Amino acid sequence: MSLTTEWDQPELHRFNVLIDGVEVCQVHAINKAHAEYLSESKTEFQDAISGKKKYALQVRMAND
């Protein structure tokens, strides 16, 4: 009996990340929650929210 399990890597999709309605970056992620998580480490995202106490975050699947 093996303790390891092989699995197929999930398909990544391209997502646009918007702050206050303005596109700030794109990420390749599994789903919207994953895209939000990945975007938080991007410089463009950090620059867009710098100095803001509140902002509207939107994550949309990019149209290819």
Coordinates of N, CA, C and O in Angstrom, one line a residue:
M1 N 0.8 -1.2 0.0 CA 0.0 0.0 0.0 C 0.9 1.2 0.0 O 1.8 1.4 0.8
S2 N 0.6 2.1 -0.9 CA 1.4 3.3 -1.1 C 0.8 4.5 -0.3 O -0.4 4.7 -0.4
L3 N 1.6 5.3 0.3 CA 1.1 6.5 0.9 C 1.1 7.7 0.0 O 0.5 8.8 0.4
T4 N 1.6 7.6 -1.2 CA 1.5 8.7 -2.1 C 0.4 8.5 -3.1 O 0.1 7.3 -3.5
T5 N -0.2 9.5 -3.6 CA -1.2 9.5 -4.6 C -0.8 10.3 -5.7 O -0.4 11.5 -5.6
E6 N -1.0 9.8 -6.9 CA -0.7 10.6 -8.1 C -2.0 11.3 -8.5 O -3.1 10.7 -8.5
W7 N -1.9 12.5 -8.9 CA -3.0 13.3 -9.4 C -2.6 14.2 -10.5 O -1.5 14.6 -10.7
D8 N -3.6 14.4 -11.4 CA -3.4 15.3 -12.5 C -3.5 16.8 -12.0 O -4.3 17.1 -11.2
Q9 N -2.5 17.6 -12.5 CA -2.5 19.0 -12.1 C -3.8 19.7 -12.7 O -4.0 19.5 -13.9
P10 N -4.5 20.5 -11.9 CA -5.7 21.1 -12.4 C -5.3 22.1 -13.5 O -4.2 22.7 -13.5
E11 N -6.2 22.4 -14.4 CA -6.0 23.3 -15.5 C -6.0 24.7 -14.9 O -6.8 25.1 -14.1
L12 N -5.1 25.5 -15.4 CA -5.0 26.9 -15.0 C -5.7 27.8 -16.0 O -5.6 27.6 -17.2
H13 N -6.3 28.8 -15.5 CA -7.1 29.8 -16.3 C -6.5 31.2 -16.1 O -6.0 31.5 -15.0
R14 N -6.6 32.1 -17.1 CA -6.1 33.4 -16.9 C -7.2 34.3 -16.3 O -8.4 34.3 -16.8
F15 N -6.9 35.0 -15.3 CA -7.9 35.9 -14.6 C -7.3 37.3 -14.6 O -6.1 37.6 -14.4
N16 N -8.2 38.3 -14.8 CA -7.9 39.7 -14.6 C -8.3 40.1 -13.2 O -9.4 39.7 -12.7
V17 N -7.4 40.9 -12.6 CA -7.7 41.4 -11.2 C -7.9 42.9 -11.3 O -7.0 43.6 -11.8
L18 N -9.0 43.3 -10.8 CA -9.3 44.8 -10.8 C -9.5 45.3 -9.4 O -10.0 44.7 -8.5
I19 N -9.0 46.5 -9.3 CA -9.1 47.3 -8.0 C -9.9 48.5 -8.4 O -9.5 49.3 -9.2
D20 N -11.0 48.7 -7.7 CA -11.9 49.9 -8.0 C -12.2 50.0 -9.4 O -12.2 51.1 -10.0
G21 N -12.4 48.9 -10.1 CA -12.8 48.9 -11.5 C -11.7 49.0 -12.5 O -11.9 49.1 -13.7
V22 N -10.5 49.1 -12.0 CA -9.3 49.3 -12.9 C -8.5 48.0 -12.9 O -8.1 47.6 -11.8
E23 N -8.2 47.5 -14.1 CA -7.4 46.3 -14.2 C -6.0 46.6 -13.7 O -5.3 47.5 -14.2
V24 N -5.5 45.8 -12.7 CA -4.1 46.0 -12.2 C -3.1 44.9 -12.5 O -1.9 45.1 -12.6
C25 N -3.6 43.7 -12.7 CA -2.7 42.6 -13.1 C -3.5 41.4 -13.6 O -4.8 41.4 -13.5
Q26 N -2.8 40.4 -14.1 CA -3.4 39.2 -14.5 C -2.6 38.0 -13.8 O -1.4 38.2 -13.6
V27 N -3.3 37.0 -13.5 CA -2.7 35.8 -12.9 C -3.3 34.5 -13.6 O -4.4 34.5 -14.2
H28 N -2.5 33.5 -13.5 CA -3.0 32.1 -14.0 C -3.3 31.3 -12.7 O -2.4 31.1 -11.9
A29 N -4.6 30.9 -12.6 CA -5.0 30.3 -11.4 C -6.1 29.2 -11.7 O -6.6 29.1 -12.8
I30 N -6.4 28.4 -10.7 CA -7.3 27.3 -10.8 C -8.8 27.9 -10.8 O -9.6 27.4 -11.5
N31 N -9.0 28.9 -9.9 CA -10.3 29.4 -9.7 C -10.2 30.9 -9.2 O -9.1 31.4 -9.0
K32 N -11.3 31.5 -9.0 CA -11.3 32.9 -8.6 C -10.6 33.1 -7.2 O -9.8 34.1 -7.0
A33 N -10.9 32.2 -6.3 CA -10.3 32.4 -4.9 C -8.7 32.2 -5.1 O -8.0 32.9 -4.4
H34 N -8.3 31.3 -5.9 CA -6.9 31.1 -6.1 C -6.3 32.3 -6.8 O -5.2 32.8 -6.4
A35 N -7.0 32.9 -7.7 CA -6.5 34.1 -8.4 C -6.4 35.3 -7.4 O -5.4 36.0 -7.5
E36 N -7.3 35.4 -6.5 CA -7.3 36.5 -5.5 C -6.0 36.3 -4.6 O -5.3 37.2 -4.4
Y37 N -5.8 35.1 -4.2 CA -4.7 34.8 -3.3 C -3.3 35.1 -4.1 O -2.5 35.7 -3.5
L38 N -3.2 34.6 -5.3 CA -2.0 34.8 -6.1 C -1.7 36.3 -6.3 O -0.6 36.8 -6.3
S39 N -2.8 37.1 -6.6 CA -2.7 38.5 -7.0 C -2.1 39.3 -5.8 O -1.4 40.3 -6.0
E40 N -2.4 38.9 -4.6 CA -2.0 39.7 -3.4 C -0.4 39.8 -3.3 O 0.0 40.8 -2.7
S41 N 0.3 38.9 -3.9 CA 1.7 39.0 -3.8 C 2.4 39.8 -5.0 O 3.6 40.0 -5.0
K42 N 1.5 40.2 -6.0 CA 2.1 40.9 -7.1 C 2.3 42.4 -6.8 O 1.5 43.0 -6.1
T43 N 3.4 42.9 -7.3 CA 3.7 44.3 -7.1 C 2.6 45.3 -7.6 O 2.3 46.3 -6.9
E44 N 2.1 45.0 -8.7 CA 1.0 45.8 -9.3 C -0.2 45.9 -8.4 O -0.8 47.0 -8.2
F45 N -0.5 44.8 -7.7 CA -1.6 44.8 -6.8 C -1.3 45.6 -5.6 O -2.1 46.5 -5.1
Q46 N -0.1 45.4 -5.0 CA 0.3 46.2 -3.8 C 0.4 47.7 -4.1 O 0.0 48.5 -3.2
D47 N 0.8 48.0 -5.3 CA 0.9 49.5 -5.6 C -0.5 50.1 -5.7 O -0.7 51.2 -5.3
A48 N -1.4 49.3 -6.3 CA -2.8 49.8 -6.5 C -3.5 50.0 -5.1 O -4.4 50.9 -5.1
I49 N -3.2 49.2 -4.1 CA -4.0 49.4 -2.9 C -3.2 50.2 -1.8 O -3.7 50.5 -0.8
S50 N -2.0 50.6 -2.2 CA -1.1 51.3 -1.3 C -1.8 52.6 -0.8 O -2.3 53.4 -1.6
G51 N -1.9 52.8 0.5 CA -2.6 54.0 1.0 C -4.1 54.0 1.1 O -4.7 54.9 1.6
K52 N -4.7 52.9 0.6 CA -6.2 52.8 0.6 C -6.6 52.0 1.8 O -6.1 51.0 2.1
K53 N -7.6 52.5 2.5 CA -8.2 51.8 3.6 C -9.3 50.8 3.1 O -9.5 49.7 3.6
K54 N -10.0 51.2 2.0 CA -11.0 50.4 1.5 C -10.8 50.4 -0.1 O -10.5 51.4 -0.6
Y55 N -11.1 49.3 -0.6 CA -11.1 49.2 -2.1 C -12.0 48.0 -2.5 O -12.3 47.1 -1.8
A56 N -12.4 48.1 -3.8 CA -13.3 47.1 -4.4 C -12.4 46.1 -5.2 O -11.8 46.6 -6.1
L57 N -12.4 44.9 -4.8 CA -11.6 43.9 -5.6 C -12.5 43.0 -6.4 O -13.6 42.6 -6.0
Q58 N -12.2 42.9 -7.7 CA -12.9 42.0 -8.6 C -11.9 41.1 -9.3 O -10.9 41.5 -9.7
V59 N -12.3 39.9 -9.5 CA -11.6 38.9 -10.2 C -12.4 38.3 -11.3 O -13.5 37.8 -11.0
R60 N -12.0 38.5 -12.5 CA -12.8 38.0 -13.7 C -11.9 37.1 -14.5 O -10.8 37.4 -14.8
M61 N -12.6 36.1 -15.1 CA -11.9 35.2 -16.0 C -11.6 36.0 -17.3 O -12.5 36.7 -17.8
A62 N -10.4 36.0 -17.7 CA -10.0 36.8 -18.9 C -10.6 36.1 -20.2 O -10.7 34.9 -20.3
N63 N -11.0 36.9 -21.1 CA -11.5 36.4 -22.4 C -10.3 36.2 -23.3 O -9.5 37.2 -23.5
D64 N -10.1 35.1 -23.8 CA -9.0 34.8 -24.7 C -9.2 35.2 -26.1 O -10.2 35.4 -26.6

